[in-house]
PDB file of C-alpha atoms in Angstrom:
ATOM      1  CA  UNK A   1       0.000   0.000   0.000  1.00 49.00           C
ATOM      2  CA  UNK A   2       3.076   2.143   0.662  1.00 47.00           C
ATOM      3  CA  UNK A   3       4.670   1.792  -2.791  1.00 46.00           C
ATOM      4  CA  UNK A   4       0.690   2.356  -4.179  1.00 42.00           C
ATOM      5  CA  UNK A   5       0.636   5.613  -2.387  1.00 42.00           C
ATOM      6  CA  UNK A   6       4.121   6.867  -3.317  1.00 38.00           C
ATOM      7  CA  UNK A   7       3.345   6.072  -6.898  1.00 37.00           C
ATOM      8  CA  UNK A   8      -0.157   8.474  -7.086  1.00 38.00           C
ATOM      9  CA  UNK A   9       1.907  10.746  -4.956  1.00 36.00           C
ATOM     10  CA  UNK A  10       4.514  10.527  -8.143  1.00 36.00           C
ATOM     11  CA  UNK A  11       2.046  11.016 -10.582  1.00 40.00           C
ATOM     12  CA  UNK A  12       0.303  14.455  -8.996  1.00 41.00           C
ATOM     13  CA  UNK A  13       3.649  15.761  -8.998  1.00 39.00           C
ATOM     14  CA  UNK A  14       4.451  14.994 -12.872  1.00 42.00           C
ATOM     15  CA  UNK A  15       0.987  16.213 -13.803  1.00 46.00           C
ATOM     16  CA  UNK A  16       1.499  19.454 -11.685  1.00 41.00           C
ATOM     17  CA  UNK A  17       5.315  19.427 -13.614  1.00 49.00           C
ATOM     18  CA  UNK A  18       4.248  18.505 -16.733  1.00 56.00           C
ATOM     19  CA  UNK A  19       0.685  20.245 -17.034  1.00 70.00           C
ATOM     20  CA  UNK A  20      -2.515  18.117 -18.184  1.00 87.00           C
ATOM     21  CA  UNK A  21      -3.541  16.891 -21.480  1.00 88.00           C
ATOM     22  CA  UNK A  22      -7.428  17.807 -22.125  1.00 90.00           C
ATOM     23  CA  UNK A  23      -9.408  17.169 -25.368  1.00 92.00           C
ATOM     24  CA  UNK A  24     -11.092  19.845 -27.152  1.00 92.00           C
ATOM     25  CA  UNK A  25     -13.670  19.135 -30.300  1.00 93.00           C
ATOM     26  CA  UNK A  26     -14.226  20.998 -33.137  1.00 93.00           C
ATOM     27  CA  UNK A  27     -16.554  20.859 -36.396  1.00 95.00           C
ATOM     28  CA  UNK A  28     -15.969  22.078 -39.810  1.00 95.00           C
ATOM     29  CA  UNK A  29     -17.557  22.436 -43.207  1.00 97.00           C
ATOM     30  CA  UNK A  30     -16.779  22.787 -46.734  1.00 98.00           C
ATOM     31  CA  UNK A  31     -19.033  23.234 -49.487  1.00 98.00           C
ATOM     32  CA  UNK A  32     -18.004  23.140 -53.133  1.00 98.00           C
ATOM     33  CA  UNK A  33     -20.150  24.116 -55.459  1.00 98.00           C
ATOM     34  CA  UNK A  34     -19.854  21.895 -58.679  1.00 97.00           C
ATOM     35  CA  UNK A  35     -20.994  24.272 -61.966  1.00 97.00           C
ATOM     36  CA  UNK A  36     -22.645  22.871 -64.739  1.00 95.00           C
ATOM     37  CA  UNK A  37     -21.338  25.574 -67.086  1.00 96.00           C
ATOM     38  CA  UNK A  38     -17.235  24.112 -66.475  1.00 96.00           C
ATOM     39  CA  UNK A  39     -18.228  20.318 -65.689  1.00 96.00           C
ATOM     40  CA  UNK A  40     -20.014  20.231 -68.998  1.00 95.00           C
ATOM     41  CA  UNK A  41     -17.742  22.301 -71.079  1.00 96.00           C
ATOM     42  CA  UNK A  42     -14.832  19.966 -70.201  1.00 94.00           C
ATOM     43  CA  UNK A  43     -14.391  17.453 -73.049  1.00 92.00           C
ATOM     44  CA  UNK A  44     -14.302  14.798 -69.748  1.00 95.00           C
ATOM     45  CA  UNK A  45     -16.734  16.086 -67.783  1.00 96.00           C
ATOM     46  CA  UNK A  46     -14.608  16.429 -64.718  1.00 96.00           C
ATOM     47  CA  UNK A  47     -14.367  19.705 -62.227  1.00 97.00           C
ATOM     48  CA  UNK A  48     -11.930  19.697 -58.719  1.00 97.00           C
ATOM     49  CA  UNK A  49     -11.776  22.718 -56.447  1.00 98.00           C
ATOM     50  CA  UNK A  50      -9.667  23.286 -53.121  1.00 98.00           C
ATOM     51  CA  UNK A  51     -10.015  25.264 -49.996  1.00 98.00           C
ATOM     52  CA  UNK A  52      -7.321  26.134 -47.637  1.00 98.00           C
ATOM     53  CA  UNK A  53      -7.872  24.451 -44.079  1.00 96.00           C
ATOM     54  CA  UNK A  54      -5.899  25.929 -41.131  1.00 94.00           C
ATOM     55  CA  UNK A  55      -6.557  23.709 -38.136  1.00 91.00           C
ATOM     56  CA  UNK A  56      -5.242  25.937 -35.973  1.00 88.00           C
ATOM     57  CA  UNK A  57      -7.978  28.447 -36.077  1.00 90.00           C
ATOM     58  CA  UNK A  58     -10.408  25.767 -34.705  1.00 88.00           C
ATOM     59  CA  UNK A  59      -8.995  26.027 -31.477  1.00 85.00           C
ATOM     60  CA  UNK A  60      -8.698  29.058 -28.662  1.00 80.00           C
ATOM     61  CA  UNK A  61      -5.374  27.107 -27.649  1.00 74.00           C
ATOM     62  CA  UNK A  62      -1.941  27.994 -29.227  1.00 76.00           C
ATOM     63  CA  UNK A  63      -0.585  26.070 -31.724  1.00 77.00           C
ATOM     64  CA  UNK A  64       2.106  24.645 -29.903  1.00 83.00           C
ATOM     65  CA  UNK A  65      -0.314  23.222 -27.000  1.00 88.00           C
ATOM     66  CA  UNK A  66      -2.022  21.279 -29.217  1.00 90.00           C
ATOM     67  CA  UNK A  67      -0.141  17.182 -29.138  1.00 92.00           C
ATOM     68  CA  UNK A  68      -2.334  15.339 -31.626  1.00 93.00           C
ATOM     69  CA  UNK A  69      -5.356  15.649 -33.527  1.00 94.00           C
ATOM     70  CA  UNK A  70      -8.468  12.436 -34.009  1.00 97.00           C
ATOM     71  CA  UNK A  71     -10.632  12.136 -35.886  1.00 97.00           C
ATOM     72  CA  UNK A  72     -13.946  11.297 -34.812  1.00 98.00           C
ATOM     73  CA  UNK A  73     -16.265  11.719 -38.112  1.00 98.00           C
ATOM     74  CA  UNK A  74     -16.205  12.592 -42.051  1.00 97.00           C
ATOM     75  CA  UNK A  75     -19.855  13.547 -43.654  1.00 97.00           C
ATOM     76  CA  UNK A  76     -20.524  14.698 -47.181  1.00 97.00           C
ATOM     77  CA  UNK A  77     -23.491  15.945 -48.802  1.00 97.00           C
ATOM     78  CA  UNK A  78     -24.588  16.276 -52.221  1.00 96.00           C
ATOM     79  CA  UNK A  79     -27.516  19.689 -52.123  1.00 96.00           C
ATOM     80  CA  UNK A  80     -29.155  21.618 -54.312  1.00 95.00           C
ATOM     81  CA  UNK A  81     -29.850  19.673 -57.974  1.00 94.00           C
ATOM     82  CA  UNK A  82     -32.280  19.931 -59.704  1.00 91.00           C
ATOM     83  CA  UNK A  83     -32.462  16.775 -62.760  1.00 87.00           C
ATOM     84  CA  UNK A  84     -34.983  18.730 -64.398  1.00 85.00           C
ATOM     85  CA  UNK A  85     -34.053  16.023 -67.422  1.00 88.00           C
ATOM     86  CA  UNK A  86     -34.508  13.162 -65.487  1.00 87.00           C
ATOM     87  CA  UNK A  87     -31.246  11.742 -66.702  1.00 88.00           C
ATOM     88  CA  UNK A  88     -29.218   9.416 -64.560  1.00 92.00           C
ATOM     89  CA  UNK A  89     -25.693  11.056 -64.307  1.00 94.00           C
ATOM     90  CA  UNK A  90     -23.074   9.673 -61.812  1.00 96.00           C
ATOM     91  CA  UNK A  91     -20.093  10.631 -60.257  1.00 97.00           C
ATOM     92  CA  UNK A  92     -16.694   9.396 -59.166  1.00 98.00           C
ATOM     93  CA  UNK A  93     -16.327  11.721 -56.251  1.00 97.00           C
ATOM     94  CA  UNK A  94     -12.915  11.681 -54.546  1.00 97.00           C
ATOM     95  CA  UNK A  95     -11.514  13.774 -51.976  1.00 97.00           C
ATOM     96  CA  UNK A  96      -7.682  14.239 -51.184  1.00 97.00           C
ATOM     97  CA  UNK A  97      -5.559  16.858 -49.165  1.00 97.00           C
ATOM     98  CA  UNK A  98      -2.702  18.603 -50.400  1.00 97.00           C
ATOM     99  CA  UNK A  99       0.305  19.549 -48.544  1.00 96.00           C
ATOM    100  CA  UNK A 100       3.604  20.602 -49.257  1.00 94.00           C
ATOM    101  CA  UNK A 101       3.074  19.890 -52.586  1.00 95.00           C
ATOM    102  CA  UNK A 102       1.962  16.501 -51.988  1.00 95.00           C
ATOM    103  CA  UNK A 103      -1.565  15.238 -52.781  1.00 97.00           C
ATOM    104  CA  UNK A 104      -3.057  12.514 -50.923  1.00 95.00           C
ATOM    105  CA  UNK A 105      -5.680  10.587 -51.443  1.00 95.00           C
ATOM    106  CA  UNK A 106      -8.847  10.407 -48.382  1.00 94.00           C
ATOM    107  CA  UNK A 107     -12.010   8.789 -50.203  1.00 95.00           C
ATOM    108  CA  UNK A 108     -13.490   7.877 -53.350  1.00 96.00           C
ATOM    109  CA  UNK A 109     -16.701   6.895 -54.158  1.00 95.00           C
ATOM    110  CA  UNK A 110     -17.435   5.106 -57.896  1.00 96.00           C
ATOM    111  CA  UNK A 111     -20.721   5.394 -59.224  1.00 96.00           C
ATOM    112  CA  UNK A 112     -22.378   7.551 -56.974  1.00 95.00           C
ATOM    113  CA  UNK A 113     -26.251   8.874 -58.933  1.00 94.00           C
ATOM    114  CA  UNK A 114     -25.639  13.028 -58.874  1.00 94.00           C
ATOM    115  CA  UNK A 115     -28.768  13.449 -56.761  1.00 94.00           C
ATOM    116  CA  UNK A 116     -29.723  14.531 -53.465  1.00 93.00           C
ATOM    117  CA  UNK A 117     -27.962  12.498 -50.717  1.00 89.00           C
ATOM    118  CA  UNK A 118     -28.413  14.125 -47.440  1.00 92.00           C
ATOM    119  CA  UNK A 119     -25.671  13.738 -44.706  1.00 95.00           C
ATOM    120  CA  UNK A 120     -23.611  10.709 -45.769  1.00 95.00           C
ATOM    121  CA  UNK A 121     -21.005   9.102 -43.069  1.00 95.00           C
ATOM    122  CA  UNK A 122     -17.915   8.357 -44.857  1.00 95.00           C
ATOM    123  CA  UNK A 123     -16.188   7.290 -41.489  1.00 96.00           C
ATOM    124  CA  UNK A 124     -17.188   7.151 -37.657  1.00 97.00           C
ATOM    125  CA  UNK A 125     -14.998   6.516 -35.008  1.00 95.00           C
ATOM    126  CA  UNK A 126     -15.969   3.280 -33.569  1.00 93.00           C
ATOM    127  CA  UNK A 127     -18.351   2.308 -36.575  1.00 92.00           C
ATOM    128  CA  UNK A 128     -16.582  -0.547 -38.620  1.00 89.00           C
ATOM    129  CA  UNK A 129     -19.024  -0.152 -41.643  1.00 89.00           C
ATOM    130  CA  UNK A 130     -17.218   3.490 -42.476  1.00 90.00           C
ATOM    131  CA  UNK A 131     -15.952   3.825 -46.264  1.00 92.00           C
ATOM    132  CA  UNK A 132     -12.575   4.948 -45.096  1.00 93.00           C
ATOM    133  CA  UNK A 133      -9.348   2.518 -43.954  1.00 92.00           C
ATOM    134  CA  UNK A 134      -7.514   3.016 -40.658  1.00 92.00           C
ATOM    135  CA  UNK A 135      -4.249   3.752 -43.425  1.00 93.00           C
ATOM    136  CA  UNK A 136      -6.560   6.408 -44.647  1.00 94.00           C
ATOM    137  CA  UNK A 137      -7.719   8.038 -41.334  1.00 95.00           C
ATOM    138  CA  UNK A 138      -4.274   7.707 -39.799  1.00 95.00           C
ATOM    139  CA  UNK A 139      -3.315   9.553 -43.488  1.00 94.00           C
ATOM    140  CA  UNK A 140      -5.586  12.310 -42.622  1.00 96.00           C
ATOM    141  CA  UNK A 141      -4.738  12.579 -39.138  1.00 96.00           C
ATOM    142  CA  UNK A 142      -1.055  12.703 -40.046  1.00 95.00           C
ATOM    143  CA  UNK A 143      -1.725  15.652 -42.093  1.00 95.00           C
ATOM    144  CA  UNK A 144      -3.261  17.631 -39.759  1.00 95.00           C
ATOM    145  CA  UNK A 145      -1.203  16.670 -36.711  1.00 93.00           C
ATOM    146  CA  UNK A 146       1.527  18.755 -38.618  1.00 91.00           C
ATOM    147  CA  UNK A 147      -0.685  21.894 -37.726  1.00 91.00           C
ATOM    148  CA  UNK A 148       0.178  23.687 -40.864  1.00 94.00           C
ATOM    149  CA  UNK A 149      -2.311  24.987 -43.501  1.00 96.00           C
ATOM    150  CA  UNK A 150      -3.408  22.352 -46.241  1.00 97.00           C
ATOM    151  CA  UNK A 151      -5.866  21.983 -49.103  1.00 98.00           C
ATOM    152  CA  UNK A 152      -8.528  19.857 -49.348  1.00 98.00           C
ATOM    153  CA  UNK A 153      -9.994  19.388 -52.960  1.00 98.00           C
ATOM    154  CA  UNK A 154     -12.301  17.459 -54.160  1.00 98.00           C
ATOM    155  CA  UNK A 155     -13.222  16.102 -57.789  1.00 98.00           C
ATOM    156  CA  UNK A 156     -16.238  15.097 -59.083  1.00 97.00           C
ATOM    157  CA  UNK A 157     -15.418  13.107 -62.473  1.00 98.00           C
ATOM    158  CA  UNK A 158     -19.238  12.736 -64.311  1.00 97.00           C
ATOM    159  CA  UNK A 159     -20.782  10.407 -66.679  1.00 96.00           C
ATOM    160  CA  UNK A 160     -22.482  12.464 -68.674  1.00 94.00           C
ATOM    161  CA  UNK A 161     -23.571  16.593 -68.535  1.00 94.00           C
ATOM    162  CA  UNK A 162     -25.347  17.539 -65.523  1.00 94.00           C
ATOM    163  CA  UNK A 163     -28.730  19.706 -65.391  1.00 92.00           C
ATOM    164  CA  UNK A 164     -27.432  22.847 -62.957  1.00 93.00           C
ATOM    165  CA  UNK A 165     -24.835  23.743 -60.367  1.00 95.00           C
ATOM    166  CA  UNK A 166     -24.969  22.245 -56.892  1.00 96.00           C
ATOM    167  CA  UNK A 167     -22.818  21.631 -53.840  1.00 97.00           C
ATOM    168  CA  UNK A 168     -21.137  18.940 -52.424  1.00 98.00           C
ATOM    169  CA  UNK A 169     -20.269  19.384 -48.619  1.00 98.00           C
ATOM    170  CA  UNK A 170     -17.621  17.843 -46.479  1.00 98.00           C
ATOM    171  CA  UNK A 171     -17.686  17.617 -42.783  1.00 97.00           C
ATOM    172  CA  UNK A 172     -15.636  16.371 -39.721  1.00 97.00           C
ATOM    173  CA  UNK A 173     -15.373  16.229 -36.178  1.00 97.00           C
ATOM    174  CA  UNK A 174     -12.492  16.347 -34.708  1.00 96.00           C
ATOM    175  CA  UNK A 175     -10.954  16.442 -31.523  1.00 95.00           C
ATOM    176  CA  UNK A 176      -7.146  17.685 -30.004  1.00 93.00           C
ATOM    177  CA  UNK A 177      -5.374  16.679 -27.534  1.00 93.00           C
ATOM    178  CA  UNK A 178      -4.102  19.758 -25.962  1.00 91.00           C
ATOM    179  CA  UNK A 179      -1.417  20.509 -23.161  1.00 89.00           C
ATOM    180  CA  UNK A 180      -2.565  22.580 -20.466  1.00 84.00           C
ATOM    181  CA  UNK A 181       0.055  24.197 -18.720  1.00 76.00           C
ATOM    182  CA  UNK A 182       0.430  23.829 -14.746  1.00 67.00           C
ATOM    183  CA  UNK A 183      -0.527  26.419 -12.717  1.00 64.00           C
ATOM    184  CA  UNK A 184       1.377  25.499  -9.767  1.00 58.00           C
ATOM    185  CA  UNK A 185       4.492  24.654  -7.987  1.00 52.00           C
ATOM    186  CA  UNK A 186       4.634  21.015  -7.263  1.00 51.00           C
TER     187      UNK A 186
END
């Protein structure tokens, strides 16, 4: 019982050292809007776009607090089309990051109709029917565990012209790990 007591007595004394590691979550969206005017001018019917994520600014913490980032869930959405033909058109939708120059790929989905979808998981911590790999998640998770600013694009690669613009949306949850400073002498 001694050796039990020294050893939590140990462990206070690191944490009050050391500082405590607390978890903070954060959401984010991107929409893309895919236009029919580009996607069907293209002799293959394909259209990416990017946006610039800074993970950083999802947190009050600094930057150098934050130890590691997790990924808890990836949503997308297709919104806002209108088959007004009533032709079935489908996608290869893929999305990748981008940093430092180098592009990796986070999910594709073949053959997906261009229509209405609603919130879609793509992956769900804990969930072991989710479209993306643990090599892909820990991919992702790698590349915002660096904490610098990175793309995300995604590419929507169609069958056949589409009727109007609309919007494909990606979502996560994610959650830091962040060192707390101590705040006393121990």
């Amino acid at each position: 019982m001694k050796k039990l007591s020294l050893l939590l007595v140990l462990l206070i004394f690191m944490a009050c050292e050391e500082g405590v590691i607390i978890t903070v979550p954060a959401s984010s969206s991107y929409s893309f809007t895919m236009p029919s005017s580009q996607i069907n001018a293209a002799d293959d019917n394909v259209f990416s776009g990017s946006q610039v994520v800074d993970i950083t600014q999802f947190f009050n913490e600094d930057a150098e607090q934050i130890e590691s980032i997790k990924l808890d869930k990836l949503t997308y959405e297709v919104s806002g089309y209108s088959n007004n033909s009533g032709n079935l058109v489908l996608m290869d939708l893929s999305i990748a990051t981008r940093l430092n120059g180098t592009t990796t790929e986070i999910l594709v989905i073949t053959g997906l109709v261009v229509e209405n979808t609603g919130e879609v998981i793509a992956f769900e911590d804990g969930n072991p029917a989710s479209a993306l790999s643990a090599a892909q998640v820990a991919s992702l998770e790698s590349i915002m565990d660096n904490l610098q600013p990175f793309d995300i694009i995604v590419t929507g690669d169609f069958t056949d012209d589409i009727d109007g613009d609309f919007d494909v949306s990606i979502s996560w949850d994610i959650t830091a790990s962040v060192a707390q400073p101590s705040t006393g002498g121990g």
